[in-house]
Every structure is written in C-alpha cells, then in structure tokens.
GROMACS .gro file of C-alpha atoms in nm:
model
  356
    1MET     CA    1   7.098   3.628   0.722
    2GLY     CA    2   6.797   3.741   0.522
    3LYS     CA    3   6.453   3.596   0.569
    4LEU     CA    4   6.461   3.412   0.234
    5ALA     CA    5   6.802   3.265   0.308
    6PHE     CA    6   6.683   3.149   0.653
    7ILE     CA    7   6.379   2.979   0.503
    8SER     CA    8   6.602   2.809   0.245
    9VAL     CA    9   6.832   2.677   0.518
   10VAL     CA   10   6.534   2.544   0.717
   11ILE     CA   11   6.389   2.371   0.411
   12ALA     CA   12   6.726   2.220   0.325
   13ALA     CA   13   6.776   2.095   0.682
   14LEU     CA   14   6.426   1.949   0.691
   15SER     CA   15   6.482   1.776   0.357
   16VAL     CA   16   6.803   1.619   0.485
   17PHE     CA   17   6.630   1.506   0.805
   18LEU     CA   18   6.332   1.354   0.622
   19GLY     CA   19   6.559   1.184   0.372
   20GLU     CA   20   6.770   1.031   0.647
   21ARG     CA   21   6.459   0.911   0.833
   22PHE     CA   22   6.318   0.756   0.514
   23VAL     CA   23   6.643   0.568   0.450
   24ASN     CA   24   6.649   0.455   0.814
   25LEU     CA   25   6.291   0.328   0.796
   26ARG     CA   26   6.365   0.123   0.485
   27LYS     CA   27   6.673  -0.017   0.657
   28ARG     CA   28   6.479  -0.115   0.971
   29THR     CA   29   6.204  -0.278   0.764
   30LEU     CA   30   6.462  -0.473   0.559
   31ALA     CA   31   6.309  -0.323   0.244
   32THR     CA   32   6.574  -0.460   0.007
   33ARG     CA   33   6.586  -0.813   0.146
   34GLU     CA   34   6.521  -1.091  -0.103
   35LEU     CA   35   6.366  -1.409   0.031
   36PHE     CA   36   6.439  -1.760  -0.092
   37GLN     CA   37   6.168  -2.022  -0.058
   38ASN     CA   38   6.220  -2.275   0.221
   39HIS     CA   39   5.903  -2.478   0.254
   40LEU     CA   40   5.811  -2.751   0.498
   41PRO     CA   41   5.643  -3.080   0.396
   42ASN     CA   42   5.270  -3.147   0.411
   43CYS     CA   43   5.149  -2.793   0.483
   44VAL     CA   44   4.772  -2.755   0.492
   45ALA     CA   45   4.566  -2.440   0.540
   46LEU     CA   46   4.343  -2.443   0.846
   47LYS     CA   47   3.973  -2.425   0.764
   48ASN     CA   48   3.764  -2.117   0.840
   49ILE     CA   49   4.067  -1.890   0.885
   50ASP     CA   50   4.098  -1.629   0.611
   51TYR     CA   51   4.137  -1.298   0.797
   52GLY     CA   52   4.424  -1.352   1.035
   53SER     CA   53   4.546  -1.584   1.309
   54GLU     CA   54   4.769  -1.329   1.478
   55ASP     CA   55   4.861  -1.529   1.786
   56ILE     CA   56   4.856  -1.898   1.875
   57THR     CA   57   4.940  -2.076   2.199
   58ILE     CA   58   4.922  -2.449   2.267
   59LEU     CA   59   4.848  -2.643   2.587
   60ALA     CA   60   5.042  -2.956   2.684
   61ASN     CA   61   4.748  -3.172   2.570
   62GLY     CA   62   4.756  -3.032   2.216
   63LEU     CA   63   4.471  -2.782   2.242
   64ALA     CA   64   4.568  -2.469   2.051
   65PHE     CA   65   4.404  -2.132   2.109
   66ILE     CA   66   4.402  -1.903   1.805
   67SER     CA   67   4.337  -1.528   1.803
   68ALA     CA   68   4.159  -1.446   1.476
   69GLY     CA   69   4.019  -1.141   1.297
   70LEU     CA   70   4.255  -0.867   1.417
   71LYS     CA   71   4.194  -0.524   1.266
   72TYR     CA   72   4.524  -0.335   1.282
   73PRO     CA   73   4.606   0.011   1.143
   74GLY     CA   74   4.801  -0.005   0.819
   75MET     CA   75   4.700  -0.363   0.742
   76PRO     CA   76   4.438  -0.472   0.482
   77ALA     CA   77   4.088  -0.398   0.613
   78HIS     CA   78   3.806  -0.649   0.662
   79ASP     CA   79   3.468  -0.659   0.838
   80VAL     CA   80   3.496  -0.999   1.006
   81THR     CA   81   3.423  -1.007   1.379
   82GLY     CA   82   3.711  -1.106   1.603
   83LYS     CA   83   3.699  -1.452   1.757
   84ILE     CA   84   3.894  -1.711   1.953
   85LEU     CA   85   3.930  -2.050   1.787
   86LEU     CA   86   4.030  -2.383   1.935
   87LEU     CA   87   4.220  -2.654   1.745
   88ASP     CA   88   4.282  -3.004   1.880
   89LEU     CA   89   4.617  -3.109   1.736
   90GLN     CA   90   4.555  -3.469   1.842
   91ASP     CA   91   4.251  -3.479   1.615
   92PRO     CA   92   4.361  -3.583   1.261
   93ARG     CA   93   4.086  -3.368   1.105
   94ILE     CA   94   4.282  -3.051   1.200
   95LYS     CA   95   3.967  -2.839   1.207
   96PRO     CA   96   3.946  -2.527   1.428
   97VAL     CA   97   3.619  -2.454   1.607
   98GLU     CA   98   3.502  -2.116   1.733
   99LEU     CA   99   3.473  -2.096   2.110
  100ARG     CA  100   3.137  -1.975   2.236
  101MET     CA  101   3.144  -1.638   2.408
  102PRO     CA  102   2.908  -1.514   2.681
  103ARG     CA  103   2.604  -1.316   2.570
  104ASN     CA  104   2.692  -1.018   2.785
  105PHE     CA  105   3.031  -0.976   2.615
  106ASP     CA  106   3.057  -0.712   2.340
  107LEU     CA  107   3.146  -0.927   2.038
  108ASP     CA  108   3.084  -0.648   1.785
  109SER     CA  109   3.388  -0.454   1.909
  110PHE     CA  110   3.602  -0.759   1.991
  111ASN     CA  111   3.941  -0.708   1.823
  112PRO     CA  112   4.178  -0.974   1.963
  113HIS     CA  113   4.556  -0.939   1.936
  114GLY     CA  114   4.810  -1.123   2.157
  115ILE     CA  115   4.696  -1.408   2.383
  116SER     CA  116   4.835  -1.610   2.673
  117VAL     CA  117   4.715  -1.909   2.875
  118TYR     CA  118   4.767  -1.970   3.245
  119THR     CA  119   4.680  -2.299   3.419
  120ASP     CA  120   4.614  -2.259   3.792
  121PRO     CA  121   4.827  -2.526   3.963
  122SER     CA  122   4.583  -2.544   4.254
  123ASP     CA  123   4.284  -2.671   4.055
  124ASP     CA  124   4.394  -2.692   3.687
  125THR     CA  125   4.155  -2.413   3.584
  126ILE     CA  126   4.265  -2.268   3.250
  127TYR     CA  127   4.260  -1.890   3.212
  128LEU     CA  128   4.289  -1.718   2.876
  129PHE     CA  129   4.425  -1.362   2.862
  130VAL     CA  130   4.341  -1.170   2.542
  131VAL     CA  131   4.470  -0.830   2.432
  132ASN     CA  132   4.165  -0.651   2.292
  133HIS     CA  133   4.147  -0.330   2.085
  134PRO     CA  134   3.784  -0.209   2.080
  135GLN     CA  135   3.775   0.115   1.880
  136HIS     CA  136   4.156   0.068   1.854
  137LYS     CA  137   4.202   0.120   2.229
  138SER     CA  138   4.393  -0.125   2.450
  139GLN     CA  139   4.262  -0.347   2.726
  140VAL     CA  140   4.302  -0.705   2.845
  141GLU     CA  141   4.014  -0.953   2.867
  142LEU     CA  142   4.036  -1.236   3.118
  143PHE     CA  143   3.839  -1.554   3.041
  144LYS     CA  144   3.799  -1.896   3.198
  145PHE     CA  145   3.808  -2.183   2.949
  146VAL     CA  146   3.534  -2.447   2.985
  147GLU     CA  147   3.651  -2.739   2.773
  148GLU     CA  148   3.336  -2.952   2.808
  149GLU     CA  149   3.125  -2.673   2.658
  150LEU     CA  150   3.391  -2.535   2.419
  151SER     CA  151   3.323  -2.194   2.566
  152LEU     CA  152   3.483  -1.898   2.737
  153VAL     CA  153   3.347  -1.734   3.053
  154HIS     CA  154   3.437  -1.366   3.070
  155LEU     CA  155   3.570  -1.281   3.415
  156LYS     CA  156   3.679  -0.918   3.380
  157THR     CA  157   3.822  -0.643   3.162
  158ILE     CA  158   4.154  -0.493   3.269
  159LYS     CA  159   4.237  -0.132   3.183
  160HIS     CA  160   4.520   0.087   3.307
  161GLU     CA  161   4.695   0.405   3.195
  162LEU     CA  162   5.021   0.210   3.156
  163LEU     CA  163   4.849  -0.038   2.922
  164TYR     CA  164   4.801   0.213   2.641
  165SER     CA  165   4.928   0.033   2.328
  166VAL     CA  166   4.942  -0.334   2.418
  167ASN     CA  167   5.064  -0.583   2.161
  168ASP     CA  168   5.127  -0.909   2.342
  169ILE     CA  169   5.097  -1.059   2.688
  170VAL     CA  170   5.231  -1.345   2.898
  171ALA     CA  171   5.036  -1.453   3.204
  172VAL     CA  172   5.226  -1.535   3.525
  173GLY     CA  173   4.928  -1.579   3.759
  174VAL     CA  174   4.549  -1.600   3.763
  175ASP     CA  175   4.528  -1.220   3.728
  176SER     CA  176   4.887  -1.104   3.672
  177PHE     CA  177   5.094  -1.071   3.357
  178TYR     CA  178   5.367  -0.895   3.164
  179ALA     CA  179   5.259  -0.697   2.857
  180THR     CA  180   5.437  -0.514   2.574
  181ASN     CA  181   5.351  -0.161   2.460
  182ASP     CA  182   5.460  -0.140   2.097
  183HIS     CA  183   5.406   0.236   2.059
  184TYR     CA  184   5.443   0.550   2.269
  185PHE     CA  185   5.146   0.744   2.132
  186SER     CA  186   4.782   0.638   2.138
  187SER     CA  187   4.672   0.846   1.836
  188GLU     CA  188   4.643   0.625   1.527
  189ILE     CA  189   4.807   0.887   1.303
  190LEU     CA  190   5.102   0.933   1.538
  191LYS     CA  191   5.135   0.556   1.589
  192GLY     CA  192   5.103   0.464   1.224
  193LEU     CA  193   5.300   0.742   1.055
  194VAL     CA  194   5.509   0.952   1.291
  195GLU     CA  195   5.653   0.683   1.521
  196PRO     CA  196   5.782   0.447   1.249
  197PHE     CA  197   5.935   0.747   1.073
  198LEU     CA  198   6.110   0.873   1.387
  199ALA     CA  199   6.205   0.517   1.492
  200GLN     CA  200   6.286   0.597   1.854
  201PRO     CA  201   6.322   0.339   2.136
  202TRP     CA  202   5.998   0.430   2.311
  203GLY     CA  203   5.847   0.083   2.357
  204ASN     CA  204   5.832  -0.088   2.695
  205VAL     CA  205   5.723  -0.385   2.904
  206VAL     CA  206   5.469  -0.348   3.186
  207TYR     CA  207   5.405  -0.577   3.480
  208TYR     CA  208   5.042  -0.589   3.594
  209SER     CA  209   4.880  -0.733   3.905
  210PRO     CA  210   4.580  -0.611   4.108
  211GLU     CA  211   4.827  -0.485   4.370
  212GLU     CA  212   5.089  -0.324   4.147
  213VAL     CA  213   5.134  -0.193   3.793
  214LYS     CA  214   5.473  -0.070   3.673
  215VAL     CA  215   5.707  -0.039   3.374
  216VAL     CA  216   5.974  -0.306   3.419
  217SER     CA  217   6.176  -0.271   3.098
  218ALA     CA  218   6.209   0.002   2.834
  219GLY     CA  219   6.415   0.116   2.536
  220TYR     CA  220   6.262  -0.092   2.256
  221TYR     CA  221   6.200   0.031   1.900
  222PHE     CA  222   5.887  -0.185   1.855
  223THR     CA  223   5.812  -0.409   2.152
  224ASN     CA  224   5.621  -0.704   2.011
  225GLY     CA  225   5.597  -1.066   2.126
  226ILE     CA  226   5.663  -1.174   2.484
  227ASN     CA  227   5.686  -1.512   2.654
  228ILE     CA  228   5.838  -1.695   2.949
  229SER     CA  229   6.096  -1.972   2.991
  230PRO     CA  230   5.978  -2.318   3.107
  231ASP     CA  231   6.141  -2.264   3.448
  232LYS     CA  232   5.964  -1.924   3.480
  233ARG     CA  233   6.296  -1.749   3.553
  234HIS     CA  234   6.333  -1.555   3.228
  235ILE     CA  235   6.114  -1.342   3.004
  236TYR     CA  236   6.173  -1.319   2.628
  237VAL     CA  237   6.085  -0.994   2.450
  238VAL     CA  238   6.089  -0.944   2.073
  239ASP     CA  239   6.193  -0.606   1.931
  240LEU     CA  240   6.053  -0.612   1.579
  241PHE     CA  241   6.235  -0.303   1.447
  242ASP     CA  242   6.569  -0.393   1.607
  243HIS     CA  243   6.562  -0.749   1.467
  244ASN     CA  244   6.642  -0.923   1.794
  245VAL     CA  245   6.509  -1.113   2.095
  246HIS     CA  246   6.590  -0.988   2.444
  247VAL     CA  247   6.647  -1.225   2.735
  248LEU     CA  248   6.543  -1.074   3.069
  249GLU     CA  249   6.577  -1.218   3.418
  250ARG     CA  250   6.279  -1.203   3.654
  251LYS     CA  251   6.346  -1.056   3.998
  252ASP     CA  252   6.162  -1.123   4.326
  253ASP     CA  253   5.972  -0.794   4.290
  254ASN     CA  254   5.872  -0.884   3.928
  255ALA     CA  255   6.120  -0.634   3.784
  256LEU     CA  256   6.320  -0.747   3.480
  257ALA     CA  257   6.697  -0.729   3.435
  258SER     CA  258   6.857  -0.747   3.091
  259VAL     CA  259   7.074  -1.055   3.032
  260LYS     CA  260   7.146  -1.054   2.659
  261SER     CA  261   6.993  -1.009   2.313
  262VAL     CA  262   7.005  -1.244   2.016
  263ALA     CA  263   6.996  -1.116   1.657
  264VAL     CA  264   6.745  -1.289   1.428
  265GLY     CA  265   6.790  -1.098   1.100
  266SER     CA  266   6.416  -1.055   1.047
  267LEU     CA  267   6.123  -0.849   1.177
  268CYS     CA  268   5.992  -1.104   1.424
  269ASP     CA  269   5.647  -1.078   1.576
  270ASN     CA  270   5.527  -1.328   1.837
  271VAL     CA  271   5.739  -1.581   2.024
  272GLU     CA  272   5.637  -1.925   2.149
  273VAL     CA  273   5.847  -2.146   2.374
  274ASP     CA  274   5.875  -2.525   2.348
  275PRO     CA  275   5.802  -2.643   2.705
  276GLU     CA  276   6.027  -2.950   2.668
  277THR     CA  277   6.337  -2.811   2.494
  278GLY     CA  278   6.309  -2.442   2.581
  279ASP     CA  279   6.356  -2.355   2.212
  280LEU     CA  280   6.207  -2.027   2.094
  281TRP     CA  281   5.985  -2.022   1.784
  282LEU     CA  282   5.913  -1.695   1.607
  283GLY     CA  283   5.676  -1.589   1.331
  284CYS     CA  284   5.853  -1.317   1.134
  285HIS     CA  285   5.818  -1.062   0.854
  286PRO     CA  286   6.123  -1.106   0.629
  287ASN     CA  287   6.054  -0.778   0.449
  288GLY     CA  288   5.850  -0.541   0.665
  289TRP     CA  289   5.835  -0.276   0.395
  290LYS     CA  290   5.613  -0.504   0.186
  291ALA     CA  291   5.383  -0.552   0.486
  292PHE     CA  292   5.351  -0.176   0.544
  293MET     CA  293   5.310  -0.091   0.173
  294PHE     CA  294   5.082  -0.387   0.102
  295ASP     CA  295   5.056  -0.477  -0.268
  296PRO     CA  296   4.869  -0.801  -0.351
  297GLN     CA  297   5.082  -0.833  -0.665
  298ASP     CA  298   5.400  -0.829  -0.454
  299PRO     CA  299   5.278  -0.968  -0.121
  300PRO     CA  300   5.467  -0.966   0.209
  301GLY     CA  301   5.642  -1.293   0.278
  302SER     CA  302   5.654  -1.517   0.584
  303GLU     CA  303   5.938  -1.664   0.786
  304VAL     CA  304   5.964  -1.901   1.082
  305ILE     CA  305   6.278  -1.885   1.296
  306GLN     CA  306   6.385  -2.124   1.572
  307ILE     CA  307   6.636  -2.032   1.843
  308GLN     CA  308   6.804  -2.320   2.025
  309ASN     CA  309   7.019  -2.292   2.338
  310ILE     CA  310   6.933  -1.924   2.381
  311HIS     CA  311   7.098  -1.908   2.722
  312SER     CA  312   7.429  -2.045   2.596
  313GLU     CA  313   7.721  -1.840   2.465
  314LYS     CA  314   7.636  -1.947   2.111
  315PRO     CA  315   7.260  -1.970   2.050
  316VAL     CA  316   7.165  -2.142   1.724
  317VAL     CA  317   6.933  -1.935   1.503
  318THR     CA  318   6.773  -2.137   1.221
  319GLN     CA  319   6.529  -2.046   0.947
  320VAL     CA  320   6.272  -2.329   0.956
  321TYR     CA  321   6.029  -2.199   0.692
  322ALA     CA  322   6.019  -1.920   0.435
  323ASP     CA  323   5.763  -1.820   0.173
  324ASP     CA  324   5.748  -1.519  -0.058
  325GLY     CA  325   5.383  -1.446   0.025
  326HIS     CA  326   5.219  -1.651  -0.248
  327VAL     CA  327   5.136  -1.932  -0.004
  328ILE     CA  328   5.107  -1.740   0.323
  329MET     CA  329   5.140  -1.365   0.389
  330ALA     CA  330   5.274  -1.176   0.690
  331SER     CA  331   5.340  -1.456   0.939
  332SER     CA  332   5.313  -1.345   1.300
  333VAL     CA  333   5.348  -1.663   1.507
  334ALA     CA  334   5.487  -2.015   1.493
  335ALA     CA  335   5.381  -2.272   1.754
  336PRO     CA  336   5.526  -2.627   1.755
  337TYR     CA  337   5.361  -2.941   1.886
  338GLY     CA  338   5.415  -3.311   1.829
  339GLY     CA  339   5.631  -3.285   1.517
  340LYS     CA  340   5.413  -3.016   1.360
  341VAL     CA  341   5.413  -2.638   1.360
  342LEU     CA  342   5.120  -2.399   1.332
  343ILE     CA  343   5.199  -2.078   1.141
  344GLY     CA  344   4.964  -1.784   1.198
  345THR     CA  345   4.941  -1.448   1.023
  346VAL     CA  346   4.835  -1.090   1.090
  347PHE     CA  347   4.560  -1.078   0.828
  348HIS     CA  348   4.587  -1.390   0.611
  349LYS     CA  349   4.532  -1.763   0.670
  350ALA     CA  350   4.706  -2.019   0.893
  351LEU     CA  351   4.905  -2.331   0.809
  352CYS     CA  352   4.976  -2.659   0.983
  353CYS     CA  353   5.302  -2.815   0.859
  354ASP     CA  354   5.507  -3.123   0.938
  355LEU     CA  355   5.851  -3.044   1.074
  356LYS     CA  356   6.009  -3.355   0.922
   0.00000   0.00000   0.00000
C-alpha cells in the first residue's frame, strides 16, 4: 500500500470513529427528546438564588441546606461567590438566608457542589459535608452547623488522591463518607471534551474515612448523585449518562455490592431520599445536549422523577414535574418535605412547589 493510500485509509477510519462517537454522544444526552410540560401547582422562585442551587438536603425539622453559586466547566459563567444557604420550610415566608462562614475560610475560591448532612446520634451535632472545587480542583470541606448563630464552623479540609473529580457525597459518620468521581481525568480539557466524546465507564465511588480510603464501586459512565437508604443498608448511585439509578448493598467493611439498577429515561443528577417512605427523588436533565450546547433561545429543560418501591421487583418511576426551560433551567436536585418539593438547578434559580 502506498503512502497516500495509507493516509487515506487512516483518515477514513478516523472519520468513521468520530462520526460514531458523535452519534453516541447525542444518543446518551437524549439530544432528540421532546419534553411536554408537566407543572406543579403554586410554584414560587426562592429569593436571592439566581446562579444555581446545585444540591439541596433537608433535615427532619424542615431546615434545608442549599449549595449555591457552582462554577462548572461547560456551563454558563458567572462571578458570584459560592455560598451555603439555609431555608426553613416551616416558615411561610420561604426565604433562604446565607449562612455565615468563618473569617479564616477562603470564601473567594469557594465553589460548592454536592452536599450531605450527618447528625451525630451521641449529641445531635449537625455536620455539613461540602464538595468544593477551588481552582476547579476537588476537596471536601467539613463544617459544624450552629443553628443559633446561623453559621458554619469550618473543621477541616479533606484531600486525597482518590478524590480527584468529586461530584456528590453522602456522609455516614462524623468524618466518613462515600463520594462519586464523575470523571477519570483531572484536566479540564480532557474532562470537558475528550471524556464525553469517548463515553467510557470510568467513573467510580470512593469510601473515605481517616483510617481507610478505597474505591468501592466502578464502571459508571458519569457517576453523579449519591445517597443512602433510611435503614443505612443501601447506597443509591446515579449514572447520568447511562440513564439509571444503581442500588448497592453496604458490607461490613464499607465495600458496596451491586443489587440492581433502575432505568429513569432521563439524565438524572442528584438524588434525595424521603426518610419516611424511602422514595427516591431526582432532579434531571431531560435533554442533556441542550445543557451542554447552552442556547438561551432554546434553553435546557428540567425534570423531577420519583421512584417508589425501588427495592421491589417492580419499582414505580413517575415524572412529577417537567418544564421546557422557560420557567426553570437545568434542574439538578429535587427534595421533598411536608407536601412541598424544592427544585434546584446547576446555574439557574430554585423553585418551591406544592405536590398536591
């Protein structure tokens, strides 16, 4: 074979490969999906939230912690400083307040992503775990919540080589947790362009404690939200690019064993668990292509999905809310409480809606 012919064959093969990868990416992002409006009654936008409410978690007393101001590669840019907000869902004013942070904490680089709350059963101290991306790196901040002062006390910053691209976190102790790594590479170019194009199952779940850090589950296309069952026996992991939720059983050594996966038909982000019913609530991206190729004239929509009886042979998957992006864009979390649901977003506002 001549040199010119060889080059032609290589170019043709590369073209076929790139074309197949492009088609695969559009398929995984549900690029052709059309969304039909399915609104809830009495939805109101939360005040002072205009640049994201990426994760939300709610205590049994109705206090909701909100992670706001995330700067994420590929999403619309802003210059708002990251913050943690608190919303009292038993207060009819439905007005979030910013929690005060310690003076010695670097607020300028604070870039909060996933969050989790752990209440110490020995003394009821509330610990807030926050995934932080200063300079787009990954680390976990551990805070103690002081309700009387509406403040957070920073206890420590957790870094580890296995926590290299953390998306979400679920606390299982005062200084232990499971965390998801959504990418394999740490370079922004490789994470933002190469990995989605290759679409390989390189995501994983890491268990962290001061005594031990290890990968406990792997093989995910985009490991996103993570949470725990009310009885603490199972971990739920969302694979955004594979459109499903994985159910994993916790072992005595904190390893995880796969039990099943449930298809959700959407690119779901974070997962919250109703402590009374065990139902899973997910904030989802119904058309991920629109989120990645952001066009304000054709905005990315939002979708809330509820999974009931997930441990049964026939889990019930229900679309609770859907919007085409003209009310709320790029939903990332849905957290229920007292007949209402809070819907948060990656870079937009947040809603509080009645469920009935």
